[in-house]
Coordinates of C-alpha atoms in Angstrom, one line a residue:
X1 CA -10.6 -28.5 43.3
X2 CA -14.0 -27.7 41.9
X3 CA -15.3 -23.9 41.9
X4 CA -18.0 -25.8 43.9
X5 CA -15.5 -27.1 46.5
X6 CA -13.0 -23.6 46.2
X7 CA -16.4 -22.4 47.4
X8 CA -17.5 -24.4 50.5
X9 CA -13.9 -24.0 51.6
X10 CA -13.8 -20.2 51.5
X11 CA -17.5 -19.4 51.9
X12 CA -17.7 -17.4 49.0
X13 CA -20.8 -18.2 46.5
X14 CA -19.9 -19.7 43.1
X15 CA -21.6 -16.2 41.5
X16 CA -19.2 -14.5 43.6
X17 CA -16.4 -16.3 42.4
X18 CA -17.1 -16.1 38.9
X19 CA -17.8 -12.5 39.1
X20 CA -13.8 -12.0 40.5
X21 CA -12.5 -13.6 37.9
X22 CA -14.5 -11.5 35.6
X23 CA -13.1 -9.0 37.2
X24 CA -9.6 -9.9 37.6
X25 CA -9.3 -10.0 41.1
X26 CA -9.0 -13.9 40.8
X27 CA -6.4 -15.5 38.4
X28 CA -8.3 -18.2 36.6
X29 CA -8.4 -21.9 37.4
X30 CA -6.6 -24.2 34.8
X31 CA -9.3 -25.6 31.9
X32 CA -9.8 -29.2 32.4
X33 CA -12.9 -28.9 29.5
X34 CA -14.5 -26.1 27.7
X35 CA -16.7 -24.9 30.8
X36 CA -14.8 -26.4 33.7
X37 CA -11.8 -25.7 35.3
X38 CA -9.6 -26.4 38.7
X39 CA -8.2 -24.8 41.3
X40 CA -5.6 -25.2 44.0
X41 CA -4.6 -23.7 47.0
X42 CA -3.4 -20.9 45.9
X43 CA -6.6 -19.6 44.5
X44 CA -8.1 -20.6 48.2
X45 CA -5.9 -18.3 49.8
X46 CA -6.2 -14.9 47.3
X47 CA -10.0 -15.4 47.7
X48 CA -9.8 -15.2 51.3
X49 CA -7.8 -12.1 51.2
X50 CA -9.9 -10.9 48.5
X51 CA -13.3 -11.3 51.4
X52 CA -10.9 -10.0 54.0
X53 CA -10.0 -6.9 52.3
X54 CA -13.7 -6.5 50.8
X55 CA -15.8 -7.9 53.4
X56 CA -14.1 -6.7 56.5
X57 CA -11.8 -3.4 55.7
X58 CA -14.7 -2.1 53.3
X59 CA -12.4 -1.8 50.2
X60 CA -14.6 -1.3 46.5
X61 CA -13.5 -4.2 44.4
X62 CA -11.5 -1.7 42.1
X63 CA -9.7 -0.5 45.4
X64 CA -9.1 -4.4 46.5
X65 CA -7.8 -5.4 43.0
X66 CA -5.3 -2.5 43.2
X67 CA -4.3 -3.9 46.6
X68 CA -3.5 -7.4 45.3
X69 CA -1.9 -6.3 42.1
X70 CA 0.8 -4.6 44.6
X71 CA 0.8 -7.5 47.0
X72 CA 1.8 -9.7 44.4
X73 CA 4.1 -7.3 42.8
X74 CA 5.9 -7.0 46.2
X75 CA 5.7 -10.3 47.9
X76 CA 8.8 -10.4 49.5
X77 CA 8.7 -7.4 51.4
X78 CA 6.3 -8.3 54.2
X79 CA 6.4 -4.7 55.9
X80 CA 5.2 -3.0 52.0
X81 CA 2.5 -6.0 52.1
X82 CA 1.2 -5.0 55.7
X83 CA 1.3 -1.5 55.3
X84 CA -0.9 -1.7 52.1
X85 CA -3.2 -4.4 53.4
X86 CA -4.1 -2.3 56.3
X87 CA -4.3 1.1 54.8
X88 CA -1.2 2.7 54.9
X89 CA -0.2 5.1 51.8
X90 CA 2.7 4.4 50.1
X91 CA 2.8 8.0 48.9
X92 CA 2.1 8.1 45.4
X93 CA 0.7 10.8 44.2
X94 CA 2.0 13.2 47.0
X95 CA 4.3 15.9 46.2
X96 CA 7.0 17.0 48.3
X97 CA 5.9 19.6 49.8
X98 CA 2.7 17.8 51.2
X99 CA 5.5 15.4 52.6
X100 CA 7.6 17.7 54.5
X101 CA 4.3 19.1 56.0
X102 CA 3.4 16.0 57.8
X103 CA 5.6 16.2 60.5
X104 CA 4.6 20.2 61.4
X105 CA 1.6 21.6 62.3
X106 CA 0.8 24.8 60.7
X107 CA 2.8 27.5 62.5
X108 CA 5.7 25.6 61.4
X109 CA 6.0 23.8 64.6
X110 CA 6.6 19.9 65.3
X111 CA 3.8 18.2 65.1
X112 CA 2.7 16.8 68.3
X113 CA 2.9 12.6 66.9
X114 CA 5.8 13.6 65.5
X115 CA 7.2 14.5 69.1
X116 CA 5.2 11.5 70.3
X117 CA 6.8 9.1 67.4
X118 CA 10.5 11.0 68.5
X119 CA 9.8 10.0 72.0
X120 CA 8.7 6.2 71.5
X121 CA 12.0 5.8 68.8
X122 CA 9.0 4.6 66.2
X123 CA 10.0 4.8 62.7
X124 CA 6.8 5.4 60.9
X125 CA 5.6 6.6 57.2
X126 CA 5.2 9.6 56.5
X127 CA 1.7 9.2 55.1
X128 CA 0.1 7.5 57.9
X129 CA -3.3 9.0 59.0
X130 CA -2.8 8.0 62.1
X131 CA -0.2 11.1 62.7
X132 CA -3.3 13.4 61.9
X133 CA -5.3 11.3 64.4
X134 CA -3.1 12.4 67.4
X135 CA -2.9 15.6 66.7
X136 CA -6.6 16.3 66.5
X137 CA -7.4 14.3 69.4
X138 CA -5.2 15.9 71.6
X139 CA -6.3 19.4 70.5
X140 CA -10.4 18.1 70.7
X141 CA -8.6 17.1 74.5
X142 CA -7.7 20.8 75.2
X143 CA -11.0 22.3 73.6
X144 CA -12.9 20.7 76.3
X145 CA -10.7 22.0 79.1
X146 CA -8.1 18.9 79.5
X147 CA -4.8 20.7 79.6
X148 CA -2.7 17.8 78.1
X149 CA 0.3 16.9 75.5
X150 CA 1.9 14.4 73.5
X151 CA 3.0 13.1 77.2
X152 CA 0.0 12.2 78.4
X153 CA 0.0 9.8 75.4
X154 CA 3.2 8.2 76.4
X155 CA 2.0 5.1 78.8
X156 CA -0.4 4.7 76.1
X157 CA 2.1 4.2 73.2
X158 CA 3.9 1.6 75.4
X159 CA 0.6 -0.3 75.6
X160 CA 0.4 -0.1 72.0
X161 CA 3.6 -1.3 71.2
X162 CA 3.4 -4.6 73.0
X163 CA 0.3 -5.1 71.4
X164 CA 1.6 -4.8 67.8
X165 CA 4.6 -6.9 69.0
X166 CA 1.7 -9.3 69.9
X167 CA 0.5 -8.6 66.3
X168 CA 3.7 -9.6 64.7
X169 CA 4.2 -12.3 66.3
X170 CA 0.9 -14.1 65.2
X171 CA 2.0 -13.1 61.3
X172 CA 6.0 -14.4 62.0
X173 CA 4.4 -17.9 61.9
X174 CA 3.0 -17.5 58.7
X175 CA 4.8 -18.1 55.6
X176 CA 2.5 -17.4 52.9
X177 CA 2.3 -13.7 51.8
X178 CA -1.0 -13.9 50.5
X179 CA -2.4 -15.9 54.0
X180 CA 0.6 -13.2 56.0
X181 CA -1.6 -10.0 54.4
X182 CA -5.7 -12.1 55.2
X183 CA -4.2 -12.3 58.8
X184 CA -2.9 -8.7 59.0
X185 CA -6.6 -7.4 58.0
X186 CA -8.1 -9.5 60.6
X187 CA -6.0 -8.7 63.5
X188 CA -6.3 -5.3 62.2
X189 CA -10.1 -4.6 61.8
X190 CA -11.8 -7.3 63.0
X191 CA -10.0 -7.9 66.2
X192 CA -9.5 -3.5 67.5
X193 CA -13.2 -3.7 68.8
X194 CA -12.4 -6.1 71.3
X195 CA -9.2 -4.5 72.1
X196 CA -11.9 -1.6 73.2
X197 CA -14.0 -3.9 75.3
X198 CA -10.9 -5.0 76.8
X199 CA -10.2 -1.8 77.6
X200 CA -13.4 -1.0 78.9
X201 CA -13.8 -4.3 81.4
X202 CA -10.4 -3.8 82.7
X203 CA -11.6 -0.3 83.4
X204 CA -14.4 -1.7 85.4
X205 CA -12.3 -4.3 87.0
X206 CA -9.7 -1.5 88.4
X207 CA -12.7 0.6 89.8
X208 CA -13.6 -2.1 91.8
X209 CA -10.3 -2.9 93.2
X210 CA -9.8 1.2 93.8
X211 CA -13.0 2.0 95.0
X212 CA -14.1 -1.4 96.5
X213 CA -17.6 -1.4 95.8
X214 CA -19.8 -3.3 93.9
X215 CA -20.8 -2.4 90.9
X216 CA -24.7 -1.9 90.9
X217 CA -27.0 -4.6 89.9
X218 CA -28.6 -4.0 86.8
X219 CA -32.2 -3.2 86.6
X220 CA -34.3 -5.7 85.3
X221 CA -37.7 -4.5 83.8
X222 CA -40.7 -5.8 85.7
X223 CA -42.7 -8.8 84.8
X224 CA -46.0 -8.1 83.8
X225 CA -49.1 -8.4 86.1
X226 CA -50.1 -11.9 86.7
X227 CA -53.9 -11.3 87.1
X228 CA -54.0 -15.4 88.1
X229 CA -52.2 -14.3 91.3
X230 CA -55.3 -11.6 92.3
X231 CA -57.8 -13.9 91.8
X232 CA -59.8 -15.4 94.4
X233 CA -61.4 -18.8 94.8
X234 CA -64.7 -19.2 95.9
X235 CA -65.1 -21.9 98.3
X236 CA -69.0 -21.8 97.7
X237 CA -68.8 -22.8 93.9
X238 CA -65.6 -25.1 94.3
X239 CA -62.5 -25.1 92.7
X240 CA -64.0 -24.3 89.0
X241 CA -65.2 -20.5 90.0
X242 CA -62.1 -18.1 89.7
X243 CA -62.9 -14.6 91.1
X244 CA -61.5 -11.2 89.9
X245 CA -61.4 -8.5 92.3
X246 CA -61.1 -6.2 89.8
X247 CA -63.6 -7.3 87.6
X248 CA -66.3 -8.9 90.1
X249 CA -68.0 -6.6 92.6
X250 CA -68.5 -9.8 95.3
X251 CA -65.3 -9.7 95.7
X252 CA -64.1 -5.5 95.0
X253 CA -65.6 -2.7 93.0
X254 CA -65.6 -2.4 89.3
X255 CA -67.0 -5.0 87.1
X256 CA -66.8 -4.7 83.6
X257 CA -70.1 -6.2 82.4
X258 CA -69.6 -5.6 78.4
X259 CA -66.5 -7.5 79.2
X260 CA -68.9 -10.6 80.3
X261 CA -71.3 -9.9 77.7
X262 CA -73.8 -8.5 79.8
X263 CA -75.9 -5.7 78.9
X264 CA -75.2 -2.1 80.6
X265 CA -77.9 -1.0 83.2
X266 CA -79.5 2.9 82.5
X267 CA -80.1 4.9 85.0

């Protein structure tokens, strides 16, 4: 295909295009004349990971190109390719000692995901910044006078798990790696705010079945003041003459008389 036609199908502009393969983040097409070149599926698919990982997860294009250097390096191990698609450290960088501190807090202690992870029978990297995410949310828990562990967390962690399995399942269909890694950033970031409002309906929903009230209507605001429906017709005049009982003292107090043009009366 045609840059023009690579970029109807993925929605990216042709500038766009041509600036990631200045960059690098594209391979290039194959020359078919001195300024025109083809492309194939393939292309299709890395430039749809590339807006996935760019667009959606918020990735610089220096971070994305890093991203699909080591997806393509590691291909065949889809759990390396999800973990790096969707954030996870691999750990380079890190020494040791940082390592052995992620699973204790700093008295020395267990960590309180790492009782949590322990408990569910999750093997889980090192690295992940969701561990940190635990801890410090169950400690903001106890600063505001909720005395609760990594237990309380426990029905919660179930729910999670059938979710990923739900996760998995929707990638297990997919053969590609590149088109495997574009679906684990969507189902990752795209898809987690409406795993909130599903949480917060079904929170809604179980009120009412507990408490078995409606919930309250919801205020609308008020319409504005139809000043047609004050008005009064004047039988005398016919239909024409419409009479403001605001505005005209035969029929209330008030009149406005620069509002009619007419001249103010001195006293």
């Amino acid at each position: 295909m045609r840059i023009s036609e690579l970029s109807r199908r993925s929605g990216v502009s042709n500038a766009t295009i041509k600036y990631y393969l200045r960059e690098g983040l594209l391979s290039p097409g194959r020359a078919t004349a001195a300024t025109q070149a083809e492309y194939d599926d393939t292309h299709l698919r890395r430039l749809r990971l590339i807006r996935a990982l760019i667009g959606v997860r918020g990735l610089s294009v220096a971070a994305a190109k890093q991203v699909l250097d080591t997806v393509s390096e590691h291909q065949t191990d889809t759990h390396h390719v999800l973990g790096l698609v969707i954030g996870i450290p691999t750990g380079n960088g890190t020494s040791e000692a940082s390592r052995e501190d992620d699973g204790a807090d700093r008295g020395g202690r267990r960590s309180e995901a790492e009782a949590l992870l322990a408990a569910m029978d999750w093997s889980v990297s090192p690295y992940n910044p969701a561990r940190h995410v635990i801890d410090e949310t169950l400690e903001a828990l106890r600063s505001l006078g909720l005395d609760h562990d990594w237990r309380f967390l426990l029905p919660y962690a179930e729910l999670a798990g059938q979710a990923a399995r739900l996760d998995l399942d929707e990638l297990d269909s997919l053969k590609d790696p590149l088109e495997m890694a574009e679906r684990a950033v969507l189902l990752t970031f795209v898809l987690e705010p409406a795993l909130m409002a599903l949480r917060r309906l079904a929170q809604e929903a179980e009120s009412m079945v507990r408490h078995g009230e409606a919930a309250p209507p919801v205020p609308h605001p008020s319409p504005a003041p139809d000043r047609d429906r004050d008005r009064v017709l004047d039988p005398s005049v016919g239909p024409a003459r419409v009479l403001d009982p605001v505005l005209d003292p035969s029929v209330g107090p008030g009149r406005d008389r620069r509002k009619f043009g007419e001249p103010e009366r001195r006293a």
